[in-house]
Structure formats: C-alpha cells, structure tokens
Coordinates of C-alpha atoms in Angstrom, one line a residue:
Chain A
M1 CA -13.4 -38.2 -46.9
E2 CA -13.4 -40.0 -43.5
Q3 CA -10.3 -41.6 -42.3
N4 CA -10.2 -44.2 -39.6
N5 CA -6.7 -45.4 -40.0
S6 CA -3.3 -43.8 -40.3
L7 CA -2.7 -44.6 -43.9
P8 CA -3.0 -41.7 -46.4
P9 CA -6.0 -42.3 -48.5
F10 CA -5.4 -43.4 -52.1
Q11 CA -6.6 -41.3 -54.9
G12 CA -10.1 -42.3 -55.7
L13 CA -10.6 -44.4 -52.6
A14 CA -14.1 -44.3 -51.4
S15 CA -15.1 -44.0 -47.8
P16 CA -16.0 -47.3 -46.3
Q17 CA -18.9 -45.9 -44.3
G18 CA -21.2 -44.5 -46.8
A19 CA -20.9 -42.3 -49.8
M20 CA -19.8 -44.7 -52.4
T21 CA -18.9 -43.0 -55.6
P22 CA -20.0 -45.4 -58.2
G23 CA -17.6 -46.4 -60.9
M24 CA -14.5 -45.7 -58.9
P25 CA -12.2 -48.6 -58.5
I26 CA -11.6 -49.5 -54.9
F27 CA -8.2 -51.1 -54.4
S28 CA -6.7 -51.1 -51.0
P29 CA -6.9 -54.3 -49.1
M30 CA -5.4 -52.6 -46.1
M31 CA -8.3 -50.3 -45.3
P32 CA -10.3 -51.9 -42.6
Y33 CA -14.0 -51.3 -42.6
G34 CA -15.3 -49.6 -39.6
S35 CA -13.9 -49.4 -36.1
G36 CA -13.8 -53.2 -35.6
L37 CA -16.4 -53.3 -32.9
T38 CA -19.7 -53.5 -34.6
P39 CA -20.2 -55.9 -37.5
Q40 CA -20.6 -53.9 -40.6
P41 CA -23.6 -54.2 -42.8
V42 CA -22.9 -55.5 -46.3
T43 CA -21.8 -52.5 -48.3
N44 CA -23.2 -52.0 -51.7
T45 CA -19.9 -52.1 -53.6
N46 CA -20.0 -52.0 -57.3
S47 CA -16.4 -53.1 -57.9
L48 CA -15.5 -56.7 -58.4
S49 CA -12.4 -57.1 -56.3
L50 CA -12.6 -60.6 -55.1
L51 CA -9.7 -60.1 -52.8
E52 CA -11.4 -57.3 -51.0
E53 CA -14.6 -59.3 -50.8
Q54 CA -12.8 -62.1 -49.1
Q55 CA -11.0 -59.7 -46.8
R56 CA -14.3 -58.2 -45.9
Q57 CA -15.7 -61.6 -45.1
Q58 CA -12.8 -62.4 -42.9
Q59 CA -13.1 -59.1 -41.1
Q60 CA -16.7 -59.8 -40.4
Q61 CA -15.9 -63.3 -39.2
Q62 CA -13.3 -61.9 -36.9
Q63 CA -15.6 -59.4 -35.5
A64 CA -18.3 -62.0 -35.0
S65 CA -15.9 -64.3 -33.3
A66 CA -14.4 -61.5 -31.2
Q67 CA -17.9 -60.8 -30.0
Q68 CA -18.5 -64.4 -29.2
G69 CA -15.2 -64.9 -27.5
G70 CA -13.1 -66.6 -30.0
V71 CA -15.4 -69.3 -31.4
P72 CA -13.7 -70.4 -34.6
G73 CA -15.6 -70.2 -37.8
G74 CA -14.7 -70.9 -41.3
L75 CA -15.3 -68.5 -44.1
G76 CA -19.0 -68.4 -44.2
Q77 CA -19.5 -71.9 -42.8
T78 CA -20.8 -70.9 -39.4
P79 CA -22.6 -73.7 -37.8
Q80 CA -23.4 -71.4 -35.0
L81 CA -25.9 -68.6 -35.3
Y82 CA -25.1 -65.7 -37.6
H83 CA -24.9 -62.9 -35.2
S84 CA -24.7 -60.0 -37.5
Q85 CA -28.4 -60.2 -38.0
T86 CA -30.9 -60.1 -35.3
V87 CA -32.0 -63.6 -34.7
T88 CA -34.1 -65.0 -31.9
T89 CA -33.7 -68.5 -31.0
T90 CA -35.7 -68.5 -27.8
T91 CA -39.4 -69.1 -28.1
L92 CA -41.3 -66.1 -29.3
P93 CA -43.5 -64.4 -26.8
G94 CA -46.8 -66.0 -27.6
N95 CA -49.3 -63.5 -28.5
T96 CA -52.0 -66.0 -28.3
P97 CA -53.4 -68.0 -25.4
L98 CA -52.6 -71.6 -24.5
Y99 CA -52.2 -73.9 -27.4
T100 CA -55.0 -76.5 -27.2
A101 CA -54.5 -79.7 -29.1
T102 CA -58.2 -80.5 -29.7
P103 CA -59.0 -80.8 -33.3
L104 CA -62.2 -78.9 -33.1
T105 CA -60.8 -75.7 -31.7
P106 CA -61.0 -72.9 -34.4
M107 CA -57.5 -71.7 -34.7
T108 CA -57.7 -68.1 -35.5
P109 CA -54.1 -67.0 -34.5
I110 CA -51.7 -66.5 -37.3
T111 CA -48.6 -67.6 -35.4
P112 CA -48.9 -71.1 -34.1
A113 CA -49.0 -70.6 -30.3
T114 CA -45.9 -71.7 -28.5
P115 CA -46.2 -72.8 -24.9
A116 CA -43.5 -71.4 -22.7
S117 CA -40.8 -74.0 -22.9
E118 CA -37.1 -74.1 -23.6
S119 CA -36.0 -73.8 -27.2
S120 CA -35.0 -76.9 -29.1
G121 CA -31.3 -77.5 -29.3
I122 CA -31.5 -78.0 -33.0
V123 CA -30.4 -75.5 -35.6
P124 CA -31.5 -75.9 -39.2
Q125 CA -28.7 -76.1 -41.7
L126 CA -28.8 -74.0 -44.8
Q127 CA -28.7 -76.2 -47.9
N128 CA -29.2 -73.8 -50.8
I129 CA -29.2 -70.1 -51.4
V130 CA -30.6 -68.5 -54.6
S131 CA -29.6 -65.0 -55.4
T132 CA -29.7 -62.6 -58.3
V133 CA -27.5 -59.8 -59.4
N134 CA -27.5 -57.3 -62.2
L135 CA -24.2 -57.1 -64.1
G136 CA -25.4 -53.8 -65.6
C137 CA -24.5 -54.4 -69.3
K138 CA -25.8 -56.4 -72.2
L139 CA -23.9 -59.6 -72.8
D140 CA -23.2 -61.7 -75.8
L141 CA -24.0 -65.2 -74.6
K142 CA -22.3 -66.9 -77.6
T143 CA -18.9 -65.4 -76.9
I144 CA -19.2 -66.2 -73.2
A145 CA -20.2 -69.8 -73.9
L146 CA -17.3 -70.2 -76.4
R147 CA -14.6 -68.6 -74.4
A148 CA -15.4 -69.4 -70.7
R149 CA -14.7 -72.7 -69.1
N150 CA -17.5 -74.8 -67.7
A151 CA -20.2 -72.9 -69.5
E152 CA -23.0 -74.5 -71.5
Y153 CA -25.4 -72.6 -73.8
N154 CA -28.2 -74.2 -75.7
P155 CA -30.4 -71.4 -77.0
K156 CA -33.1 -73.7 -78.3
R157 CA -33.6 -75.2 -74.9
F158 CA -33.0 -72.2 -72.6
A159 CA -32.1 -68.6 -73.3
A160 CA -29.2 -68.4 -70.8
V161 CA -25.6 -69.5 -70.3
I162 CA -25.3 -72.1 -67.5
M163 CA -21.9 -71.6 -65.8
R164 CA -20.5 -73.6 -62.9
I165 CA -17.6 -73.0 -60.6
R166 CA -16.0 -75.4 -58.1
E167 CA -15.4 -73.2 -55.2
P168 CA -17.9 -72.3 -53.8
R169 CA -19.8 -75.1 -55.7
T170 CA -22.5 -73.1 -57.4
T171 CA -24.2 -72.8 -60.7
A172 CA -25.1 -69.5 -62.4
L173 CA -27.6 -68.7 -65.1
I174 CA -26.4 -65.7 -67.1
F175 CA -28.9 -63.9 -69.3
S176 CA -28.2 -61.7 -72.2
S177 CA -29.8 -58.7 -70.4
G178 CA -26.9 -58.8 -68.0
K179 CA -28.9 -60.3 -65.1
M180 CA -27.6 -63.4 -63.4
V181 CA -29.1 -66.0 -61.0
C182 CA -26.6 -67.8 -58.7
T183 CA -27.7 -71.1 -57.0
G184 CA -26.2 -73.8 -54.9
A185 CA -24.3 -71.9 -52.3
K186 CA -24.6 -72.9 -48.7
S187 CA -24.4 -69.5 -47.0
E188 CA -25.1 -65.9 -47.8
E189 CA -21.5 -64.9 -48.0
Q190 CA -20.6 -67.8 -50.2
S191 CA -23.4 -66.8 -52.5
R192 CA -22.1 -63.3 -52.7
L193 CA -18.6 -64.5 -53.3
A194 CA -19.7 -66.9 -56.0
A195 CA -21.7 -64.2 -57.7
R196 CA -18.7 -62.0 -57.6
K197 CA -16.5 -64.7 -59.1
Y198 CA -19.0 -65.2 -62.0
A199 CA -19.0 -61.4 -62.5
R200 CA -15.2 -61.4 -62.6
V201 CA -15.3 -64.2 -65.2
V202 CA -17.6 -62.1 -67.4
Q203 CA -15.5 -59.0 -66.8
K204 CA -12.4 -60.8 -67.9
L205 CA -14.1 -61.8 -71.1
G206 CA -14.3 -58.1 -72.0
F207 CA -17.7 -57.0 -70.8
P208 CA -18.0 -53.9 -68.6
A209 CA -19.6 -55.9 -65.8
K210 CA -20.7 -54.3 -62.6
F211 CA -22.2 -55.8 -59.4
L212 CA -25.5 -54.1 -58.9
D213 CA -28.4 -55.0 -56.7
F214 CA -27.2 -58.3 -55.3
K215 CA -30.2 -59.8 -53.5
I216 CA -30.8 -63.1 -52.0
Q217 CA -34.1 -64.4 -53.3
N218 CA -34.6 -67.7 -51.5
M219 CA -32.9 -69.8 -48.8
V220 CA -33.5 -73.4 -48.1
G221 CA -32.7 -75.1 -44.8
S222 CA -33.2 -78.6 -43.4
C223 CA -33.0 -80.3 -40.1
D224 CA -34.1 -83.4 -38.1
V225 CA -36.2 -83.4 -35.0
K226 CA -35.0 -86.9 -34.3
F227 CA -38.5 -88.4 -33.6
P228 CA -41.2 -89.8 -35.9
I229 CA -44.2 -87.5 -36.4
R230 CA -47.9 -88.3 -36.7
L231 CA -48.8 -86.3 -39.9
E232 CA -52.4 -87.3 -39.8
G233 CA -52.9 -85.6 -36.4
L234 CA -51.0 -82.5 -37.6
V235 CA -53.2 -82.1 -40.7
L236 CA -56.4 -82.5 -38.6
T237 CA -55.5 -79.7 -36.1
H238 CA -53.8 -77.3 -38.5
Q239 CA -56.1 -77.7 -41.5
Q240 CA -55.8 -74.2 -42.7
F241 CA -52.0 -74.3 -42.9
S242 CA -51.4 -77.9 -43.8
S243 CA -51.8 -80.0 -46.9
Y244 CA -51.1 -83.7 -46.7
E245 CA -52.0 -85.8 -49.7
P246 CA -50.1 -89.1 -49.6
E247 CA -51.1 -89.7 -53.3
L248 CA -49.4 -86.5 -54.4
F249 CA -46.4 -86.2 -52.0
P250 CA -45.3 -88.2 -49.0
G251 CA -44.6 -85.1 -46.9
L252 CA -46.9 -82.7 -45.2
I253 CA -46.7 -79.2 -46.7
Y254 CA -47.1 -76.6 -44.0
R255 CA -47.5 -73.0 -45.1
M256 CA -46.6 -70.8 -42.1
I257 CA -48.0 -67.3 -42.3
K258 CA -45.6 -65.5 -40.0
P259 CA -42.8 -65.8 -41.1
R260 CA -43.9 -66.7 -44.6
I261 CA -42.1 -70.0 -44.9
V262 CA -43.1 -73.3 -46.4
L263 CA -42.1 -76.4 -44.4
L264 CA -42.1 -79.9 -45.7
I265 CA -42.6 -82.2 -42.8
F266 CA -41.9 -85.9 -43.2
V267 CA -42.9 -88.9 -41.1
S268 CA -39.3 -89.7 -40.3
G269 CA -38.9 -86.4 -38.5
K270 CA -37.0 -84.6 -41.2
V271 CA -38.1 -81.0 -41.9
V272 CA -37.2 -78.9 -44.9
L273 CA -37.8 -75.1 -44.7
T274 CA -37.9 -72.9 -47.7
G275 CA -39.0 -69.5 -48.9
A276 CA -36.9 -67.4 -46.6
K277 CA -35.2 -64.2 -47.6
V278 CA -33.0 -64.0 -44.5
R279 CA -31.5 -66.7 -42.3
G280 CA -33.5 -65.5 -39.3
E281 CA -36.8 -66.5 -40.9
I282 CA -35.7 -70.1 -41.2
Y283 CA -34.7 -70.2 -37.5
E284 CA -37.8 -68.5 -36.4
A285 CA -40.0 -70.8 -38.4
F286 CA -38.3 -73.8 -37.0
E287 CA -38.7 -72.5 -33.5
N288 CA -42.4 -72.0 -34.2
I289 CA -43.0 -75.5 -35.5
Y290 CA -40.8 -77.5 -33.1
P291 CA -43.3 -77.4 -30.1
I292 CA -46.1 -78.3 -32.5
L293 CA -44.2 -81.3 -33.8
K294 CA -43.3 -82.4 -30.3
G295 CA -47.0 -82.6 -29.6
F296 CA -47.5 -85.0 -32.5
R297 CA -44.6 -87.3 -31.7
K298 CA -45.3 -90.9 -32.4
T299 CA -45.4 -92.8 -29.2
T300 CA -44.8 -96.4 -30.4
Chain B
M1 CA -119.1 -67.1 -58.2
L2 CA -117.5 -67.0 -61.6
V3 CA -117.7 -69.7 -64.1
E4 CA -114.9 -70.5 -66.5
D5 CA -115.9 -71.0 -70.1
Y6 CA -113.1 -73.2 -71.3
R7 CA -113.9 -73.0 -74.9
A8 CA -113.5 -69.2 -75.3
G9 CA -111.2 -68.8 -72.3
D10 CA -113.6 -66.4 -70.5
M11 CA -114.5 -66.0 -66.9
I12 CA -118.2 -65.2 -66.8
C13 CA -120.5 -64.3 -64.0
P14 CA -123.6 -66.5 -64.3
E15 CA -125.9 -64.0 -62.8
C16 CA -125.4 -60.9 -64.8
G17 CA -123.4 -62.3 -67.7
L18 CA -120.4 -60.0 -67.3
V19 CA -117.3 -61.2 -68.9
V20 CA -114.5 -60.7 -66.4
G21 CA -111.5 -62.3 -67.9
D22 CA -110.8 -62.7 -71.6
R23 CA -108.6 -65.3 -73.3
V24 CA -107.5 -66.8 -70.0
I25 CA -104.9 -69.4 -70.7
D26 CA -105.9 -72.8 -69.7
V27 CA -103.2 -74.3 -67.6
G28 CA -104.7 -77.7 -67.5
S29 CA -102.9 -80.6 -69.2
E30 CA -102.8 -80.8 -72.9
W31 CA -103.8 -84.5 -73.1
R32 CA -105.0 -87.2 -70.8
T33 CA -102.3 -89.0 -68.9
F34 CA -102.5 -92.3 -67.2
T35 CA -100.1 -93.7 -64.6
N36 CA -99.0 -96.6 -66.7
E37 CA -95.9 -98.8 -66.7
K38 CA -93.8 -96.5 -68.8
A39 CA -93.2 -94.1 -66.0
T40 CA -90.0 -92.8 -67.6
K41 CA -91.6 -90.5 -70.0
D42 CA -94.0 -88.2 -68.2
P43 CA -96.3 -86.9 -70.9
S44 CA -97.5 -83.9 -68.9
R45 CA -94.0 -82.4 -69.2
V46 CA -93.1 -80.9 -72.6
G47 CA -89.4 -80.5 -72.1
D48 CA -86.4 -81.5 -70.0
A49 CA -86.5 -80.8 -66.3
Q50 CA -84.9 -77.5 -65.7
N51 CA -81.9 -77.3 -63.4
P52 CA -82.2 -73.7 -62.1
L53 CA -79.4 -74.1 -59.6
L54 CA -76.8 -74.5 -62.3
N55 CA -77.9 -72.7 -65.4
G56 CA -79.2 -69.4 -64.0
G57 CA -82.7 -70.3 -65.0
D58 CA -83.0 -68.8 -68.5
L59 CA -86.2 -69.6 -70.3
T60 CA -84.9 -69.6 -73.8
T61 CA -86.3 -72.1 -76.3
M62 CA -84.9 -73.3 -79.5
I63 CA -86.1 -75.0 -82.7
S64 CA -85.0 -78.6 -82.7
K65 CA -83.7 -80.6 -85.6
G66 CA -86.5 -81.6 -87.9
T67 CA -87.8 -85.1 -88.5
G68 CA -89.3 -86.2 -91.7
A69 CA -88.3 -85.5 -95.2
A70 CA -89.5 -81.9 -95.5
S71 CA -86.9 -80.5 -93.2
F72 CA -84.0 -81.4 -95.4
D73 CA -83.2 -79.6 -98.6
E74 CA -81.8 -81.2 -101.7
F75 CA -78.2 -81.8 -100.6
G76 CA -79.2 -83.4 -97.3
N77 CA -78.5 -80.4 -95.2
S78 CA -81.2 -79.5 -92.7
K79 CA -83.2 -76.5 -93.7
Y80 CA -83.4 -74.7 -90.4
Q81 CA -79.9 -74.4 -89.1
N82 CA -79.9 -71.8 -86.4
R83 CA -79.0 -73.7 -83.3
R84 CA -76.1 -71.5 -82.2
T85 CA -75.7 -68.7 -79.8
M86 CA -78.1 -70.2 -77.4
S87 CA -76.6 -69.1 -74.1
S88 CA -73.3 -67.6 -74.8
S89 CA -72.6 -66.4 -71.2
D90 CA -72.3 -69.9 -69.7
R91 CA -71.5 -72.0 -72.7
A92 CA -68.2 -73.0 -71.2
M93 CA -70.0 -74.1 -68.0
L94 CA -72.6 -76.1 -69.8
N95 CA -69.7 -77.7 -71.8
A96 CA -68.0 -78.6 -68.6
F97 CA -71.2 -80.1 -67.1
K98 CA -71.4 -82.3 -70.2
E99 CA -67.8 -83.3 -69.7
I100 CA -68.3 -84.1 -66.1
T101 CA -71.3 -86.3 -66.9
T102 CA -69.3 -88.1 -69.5
M103 CA -66.4 -88.7 -67.1
A104 CA -68.6 -89.8 -64.3
D105 CA -70.5 -92.1 -66.6
R106 CA -67.3 -93.9 -67.5
I107 CA -66.8 -95.0 -63.9
N108 CA -70.5 -95.3 -63.1
L109 CA -70.7 -92.6 -60.5
P110 CA -74.2 -92.0 -59.0
R111 CA -76.2 -88.8 -59.6
N112 CA -75.4 -87.3 -56.2
I113 CA -71.7 -87.2 -56.9
I114 CA -72.4 -85.7 -60.4
D115 CA -74.6 -83.0 -58.8
R116 CA -72.0 -82.2 -56.2
T117 CA -69.3 -82.0 -58.8
N118 CA -71.5 -79.6 -60.9
N119 CA -72.1 -77.4 -57.8
L120 CA -68.4 -77.3 -57.0
F121 CA -67.6 -76.4 -60.6
K122 CA -70.1 -73.7 -60.6
Q123 CA -68.7 -72.2 -57.4
V124 CA -65.1 -72.3 -58.8
Y125 CA -66.2 -70.9 -62.2
E126 CA -68.1 -68.0 -60.6
Q127 CA -65.1 -67.2 -58.4
K128 CA -62.9 -66.8 -61.4
S129 CA -59.7 -67.3 -59.4
L130 CA -58.8 -70.3 -61.5
K131 CA -59.9 -68.8 -64.7
G132 CA -56.6 -69.5 -66.6
R133 CA -56.7 -73.2 -66.0
A134 CA -58.2 -75.7 -68.5
N135 CA -61.9 -76.2 -67.7
D136 CA -61.4 -80.0 -68.1
A137 CA -58.7 -79.9 -65.4
I138 CA -61.0 -78.0 -63.1
A139 CA -63.8 -80.4 -63.8
S140 CA -61.6 -83.4 -63.1
A141 CA -60.4 -82.0 -59.9
C142 CA -64.0 -81.1 -58.9
L143 CA -65.0 -84.7 -59.6
Y144 CA -62.1 -85.9 -57.4
I145 CA -63.2 -83.6 -54.6
A146 CA -66.9 -84.6 -54.9
C147 CA -66.0 -88.3 -54.6
R148 CA -63.9 -87.5 -51.5
Q149 CA -66.6 -85.4 -49.9
E150 CA -69.2 -88.1 -50.5
G151 CA -67.1 -90.5 -48.6
V152 CA -66.2 -92.7 -51.6
P153 CA -62.8 -91.4 -52.7
R154 CA -61.4 -92.3 -56.1
T155 CA -57.7 -92.3 -56.5
F156 CA -56.1 -89.7 -58.7
K157 CA -55.1 -92.4 -61.1
E158 CA -58.8 -93.5 -61.5
I159 CA -59.8 -90.0 -62.3
C160 CA -56.9 -89.7 -64.7
A161 CA -58.1 -92.8 -66.5
V162 CA -61.4 -91.1 -67.5
S163 CA -59.9 -87.7 -68.1
R164 CA -57.5 -86.3 -70.7
I165 CA -55.7 -84.3 -68.0
S166 CA -52.5 -85.5 -66.4
K167 CA -52.3 -86.5 -62.7
K168 CA -50.0 -83.6 -62.0
E169 CA -52.4 -81.0 -63.4
I170 CA -55.3 -82.5 -61.6
G171 CA -53.3 -82.5 -58.4
R172 CA -52.4 -78.8 -58.9
C173 CA -56.0 -77.8 -59.6
F174 CA -57.2 -79.9 -56.6
K175 CA -55.0 -77.9 -54.3
L176 CA -56.0 -74.6 -55.9
I177 CA -59.7 -75.4 -55.6
L178 CA -59.4 -76.3 -52.0
K179 CA -57.7 -73.0 -51.4
A180 CA -60.2 -71.0 -53.5
L181 CA -63.3 -72.5 -51.9
E182 CA -61.7 -72.6 -48.5
T183 CA -62.7 -76.2 -47.8
S184 CA -60.8 -79.2 -46.8
V185 CA -61.3 -82.9 -47.3
D186 CA -60.8 -85.8 -45.0
L187 CA -57.6 -87.9 -45.2
I188 CA -58.0 -91.1 -47.3
T189 CA -57.9 -94.4 -45.4
T190 CA -57.1 -97.9 -46.6
G191 CA -60.7 -99.0 -46.1
D192 CA -62.1 -96.6 -48.6
F193 CA -60.8 -98.6 -51.5
M194 CA -61.2 -102.2 -50.4
S195 CA -64.6 -102.9 -51.7
R196 CA -63.9 -101.5 -55.1
F197 CA -60.5 -103.1 -55.6
C198 CA -61.6 -106.5 -54.3
S199 CA -64.7 -106.7 -56.4
N200 CA -62.8 -105.6 -59.5
L201 CA -60.4 -108.5 -58.7
G202 CA -63.3 -110.9 -58.1
L203 CA -62.4 -111.7 -54.6
P204 CA -65.0 -113.1 -52.2
K205 CA -66.3 -111.1 -49.3
Q206 CA -64.2 -113.1 -46.7
V207 CA -61.0 -112.1 -48.4
Q208 CA -62.2 -108.5 -48.7
M209 CA -63.0 -108.3 -45.0
A210 CA -59.6 -110.0 -44.2
A211 CA -57.8 -107.5 -46.4
T212 CA -59.6 -104.5 -44.7
Y213 CA -58.7 -105.9 -41.3
I214 CA -55.0 -106.4 -42.3
A215 CA -54.6 -102.9 -43.7
R216 CA -56.2 -101.3 -40.7
K217 CA -54.1 -103.3 -38.3
A218 CA -50.9 -102.5 -40.2
V219 CA -51.6 -98.8 -40.0
E220 CA -52.5 -99.1 -36.3
L221 CA -49.3 -100.9 -35.5
D222 CA -47.4 -98.4 -37.6
L223 CA -45.7 -101.0 -39.7
V224 CA -45.9 -98.9 -42.8
P225 CA -44.9 -95.3 -41.9
G226 CA -45.0 -92.9 -44.7
R227 CA -46.5 -95.3 -47.3
S228 CA -49.5 -94.2 -49.4
P229 CA -52.7 -95.8 -48.1
I230 CA -53.3 -97.2 -51.6
S231 CA -50.0 -99.1 -51.5
V232 CA -50.8 -100.5 -48.1
A233 CA -54.3 -101.5 -49.2
A234 CA -52.8 -103.3 -52.3
A235 CA -50.3 -105.1 -50.1
A236 CA -53.0 -106.1 -47.7
I237 CA -55.1 -107.5 -50.6
Y238 CA -52.2 -109.4 -51.8
M239 CA -51.5 -111.0 -48.4
A240 CA -55.2 -111.8 -47.9
S241 CA -55.6 -113.3 -51.4
Q242 CA -52.4 -115.3 -51.1
A243 CA -53.7 -116.8 -47.8
S244 CA -57.0 -117.8 -49.3
A245 CA -58.0 -120.0 -52.2
E246 CA -58.3 -117.0 -54.6
K247 CA -54.6 -116.1 -55.1
K248 CA -53.9 -113.0 -57.1
T249 CA -50.5 -111.9 -58.4
Q250 CA -48.9 -108.6 -57.6
K251 CA -49.2 -107.6 -61.2
E252 CA -53.0 -108.1 -61.2
I253 CA -53.5 -106.2 -58.0
G254 CA -51.1 -103.4 -59.2
D255 CA -53.1 -103.1 -62.4
I256 CA -56.4 -102.6 -60.5
A257 CA -55.1 -100.4 -57.8
G258 CA -52.8 -98.3 -60.0
V259 CA -49.7 -99.0 -58.0
A260 CA -46.5 -100.5 -59.4
D261 CA -45.8 -104.1 -58.4
V262 CA -42.5 -103.1 -56.8
T263 CA -44.4 -100.8 -54.6
I264 CA -46.7 -103.6 -53.5
R265 CA -43.6 -105.7 -52.9
Q266 CA -42.1 -103.0 -50.7
S267 CA -45.2 -102.6 -48.6
Y268 CA -45.6 -106.3 -48.4
R269 CA -42.1 -106.8 -47.1
L270 CA -42.9 -104.3 -44.3
I271 CA -46.1 -106.1 -43.2
Y272 CA -44.9 -109.7 -43.8
P273 CA -43.0 -110.1 -40.5
R274 CA -46.1 -109.5 -38.4
A275 CA -48.4 -111.4 -40.8
A276 CA -49.7 -113.7 -38.0
D277 CA -51.0 -110.7 -36.0
L278 CA -52.5 -109.0 -38.9
F279 CA -55.1 -111.6 -39.9
P280 CA -58.6 -111.4 -38.4
P281 CA -59.1 -114.1 -35.7
D282 CA -61.8 -115.9 -37.6
F283 CA -60.1 -116.2 -40.9
K284 CA -60.1 -119.6 -42.7
F285 CA -56.6 -120.1 -44.1
D286 CA -56.2 -121.9 -47.3
T287 CA -52.5 -121.3 -47.2
P288 CA -51.1 -121.0 -43.6
V289 CA -49.3 -118.0 -42.5
D290 CA -45.8 -119.5 -42.6
K291 CA -46.4 -120.7 -46.2
L292 CA -47.1 -117.1 -47.4
P293 CA -44.8 -116.0 -50.2
Q294 CA -41.9 -114.1 -49.1
L295 CA -40.5 -111.6 -51.6

C-alpha cells in the first residue's frame, strides 16, 4: 500500500490514490489525500464517514485556494470559479464565421457564433443540484418513516419517503429499492455531503447502507444580464433553437445544442440555465448566449 | 371511321360491318341535367367528392342504410347491417378529420383552415412521432397551428373552448408538432385579435380602430414589457371603449378575450399614464382622457 505520510498505516486502511477495497471501513481523518499540489478527483468511497467527507472537502478547498493565492472560500460556497474542473470563461474560439444579425440568414452552425470580444463579468450562480445515489440495500420505508425525524411517507400518493435536513438545506426521496434522489443543494460538494448525511441516517436506523454511484443528474443556475432583452427579435433570428409563446410561458425557451443546456430568457434580463451535468456547462452556455443577448438589448 | 352503337355497346365499322369493340361501357351521363337554380346538388355525380389527398384514394363502396319499410325486419332493426370494417387502416385518421370539422364548425372556421388542419394532421399521423398522444389533442393543436399559419390566430383558450383537451396538453402537442414537422409560426401580435374581440363585444368600427392603434402604440413604446399580447389587446379595448360612448366593463372584455379581469387591470395600469399619447389623433372622445377610469 502506498504511503505518502509518516504515519504507520492502520489495519484495513485503503490507499487514497486508487485501489479502494470495497467494504473496508476507512477511519483515519489524519491521512491527507495526495501530495497537496494537485486537486484530487472525487474518490469513489463507499464508506459513510461524514467527518472524512468534510475533511476532504476542506482539503480540496485549501488546495484550490492555495492555487489561487489565498482567496477565501467557504465550504462549497465558492462564488468564484470552481477550478478543480476545467472551465473556460473566455469566449470560445468561434468555429463559425462572423455572426450576422439578419433574420433571413440560414443559421447552420450548432454553436451560436461568438464575435471576438471580452467575456462578460457575470458568473451564473447555482441554485439547485439534483443527484442520485444507490444505498445498495433494500429498505423498509415504513420503519424509516416512523423512526427518522423530518420524514414523511404517504404510500398512496408517492412510493418514497421524503426526508429533509437543515444543513445543507436539502430534500431526499428515498425509495424501497435503496436508491435515493437528493435535491436542493447549492453546490456539488453540498449535494454530496447531504447525500452522505441521508445515507448516515438510514445507516443509523439499522440498514447496511453503502454509498454507491453518486452522480449529479441536473444543475440549475441563474443570473442577470442587467439589461432588458427584445425576445421577439431573438426568436426571429434563432428560430430553430428558440420557442417563445407568450400565451404559454412569459419567457423564451432557448435549447442550446452545444453544450446541451436549456435557457429560460426573460424580458427583464434574467436568465435561468438548466440541464447541466457539470458546472462548466452552465458557464459555457452563459458565455455563448451573452453576446447574442447583448445584440438584442432594448434601446429605450 | 367507326360508329358507336349505343344500344348494344358496340363499335362497328360502317363499311364492312366488323364489330370492333363489344359491350363498351357508355361513359355518358345517366340522365339529363340542366343548370338550374339548385346548383348544390349536382345530379351528374353519384357520390361525394373524393378527397384523394387525405384518404389515400381507396375506391371502396358500401351499402347504405335502407329507406322504405322493406329494409327493416320485425323488431325495427335494419336488415342489412354490415357497415363496419370499411377502411381499418386509417379509421383513426378519418375519425380525427370528423372531429376537426366539428371543432372548426363550432367557431365558424372557413374551409381553407379546415383543409390545412387536415393536411397537418395527416403529416403528423404519418410521421408517427406523436403516436402516443391522444388524437384529439393532436387535432386541436393542428387546428391552432393552421389558424396561426393562415394569419388569423386563435388563442389557446378559444381552441380549448371547442375541444375536450386541456390548454396544457394542447400547448404540449403544439410544441411537439412544430418540432416534428420542423416548421415554425409567426409571433402573435395584438392586432390579430382586435376585429374578433371587438365584434363579439359589439363595439363600432371607430372603437376597434382606436383599440388597435392603442395596443400597437403601447407595444412600440414598450409600456407593457413581458405581457401577453392578448392581455395588452384586452386593456387597449377597455381604454378605447371607456373613452367612447360604448363603455364595456373589464369583466365583459375578460369574458370575451379569455383573460382575467385582474390581468386587464394590471395591463391597463401600465398604459394609463401615457393614455393621451396612445389614442389615434382623429379620435372622437366621448369621455376625455383625464376622465378615464383609474384603477
């Protein structure tokens, strides 16, 4: 087993770098992950130690901030960019010729063409993360609902236990197959932490819960471009991507193809982006749409 | 130089008497027809006009229900009963066409819109991408699209009024059909609905023209950003009618337009401050601008 610190390895400790032996409890909070220079990828741990989870998050935060030069960041509440994933905030190299604003030009490119200009100073804020995890064992929802706090279960209405925790403020749907959906977190790390907390609750109730296949399914972000937008113009030029029906919904629904994100664009200038699996897609989509929206700014 | 003997149906050569054709079917008309007043029934046609575009042009015939006493047996049931399994392949489509015609009839839509709707339905039906959806929902959405494409849009609520499908479902099918047929429709404007709403309310032409002008001006001056064009149109009609002799209440206009009266109130509050600029210059005021109701 690899050692990158001076402490003698515990019996049954798994290596942080790779070969995780499933089923073995990982205990030590003192074992740092990695050398401390590169941000570690999220390891696929099966244990449910919340303490270690928080430690790991703090480690990543410190590494990220060390790289940035000491910019403070809370646990997962980074308003700045999340650097452990590759994210481009500058305009993408346009792979299409100049963007023409005439409504009759057939727009064949998939990516909306971005003219060479500086990036917007606006960063979309994440509002909601939906993630799923498999607890790996069948659950008895009735006992969970009766013994756990803040759990509701109405089998006639819906076949899952709805559980809520206060920190991070999230809601989980726990199904009898052992699968769980966690919604309401504002960042990826918070979602993971919350999912672990729910799994811990289930574990404490006596079920052999594991933490398998944690995956973020959807991320929702929102931001404000700070100027009103002419939606009628936008729907005329981007007909194949946009749908604007004031009778059905007051916002324009823009389905961007690359990255595959749906944006709700409103007259006030507020934009909601959804459908992302990673944070970078939200940022990329916003950087793609911002120059287009600037072109449809209301002049009055 | 052949001569046709119409009695036997033969084509005979008069010189040598050779019979060339035998039992040639006479395609002349069965009876004499005169162009008389009753031009609706054309006696030279023996059936309905075929619509080959839509039905696939099958030439099947069927025995109709009998008239007269002989065709009913003792209990009153008709003797010849086989009218089923006529065209099983497109029975659903024919049913939908009937439904479309019924819906369009309720709001007095002209034949061209009905034909366009039928065409759209046929395209969607053949594509099979929306096969799981209720045919009535697809038909209602096709009707909505056809009205839009013909330049006389009907609101979703008006289509809802003649269909059993909810507005939500019609809206969903509408978006799916546009995706499936890869078409798009023009954006609705306030002017599209003015003539219909005003005539339903019984407002004179002057008021209608004034309301159209007010709505257009309000959108140009961007007084009502983000409001549905229907709500803006309703508020404009309210303002125009209140300034004329034919005053209508918000409730009446809301009833006709399908908007809530609070919605009219909201939009009216947005256009009220600039009321003086919104009226057309040649408008005869029954109630001057400063006496307009302020809600």
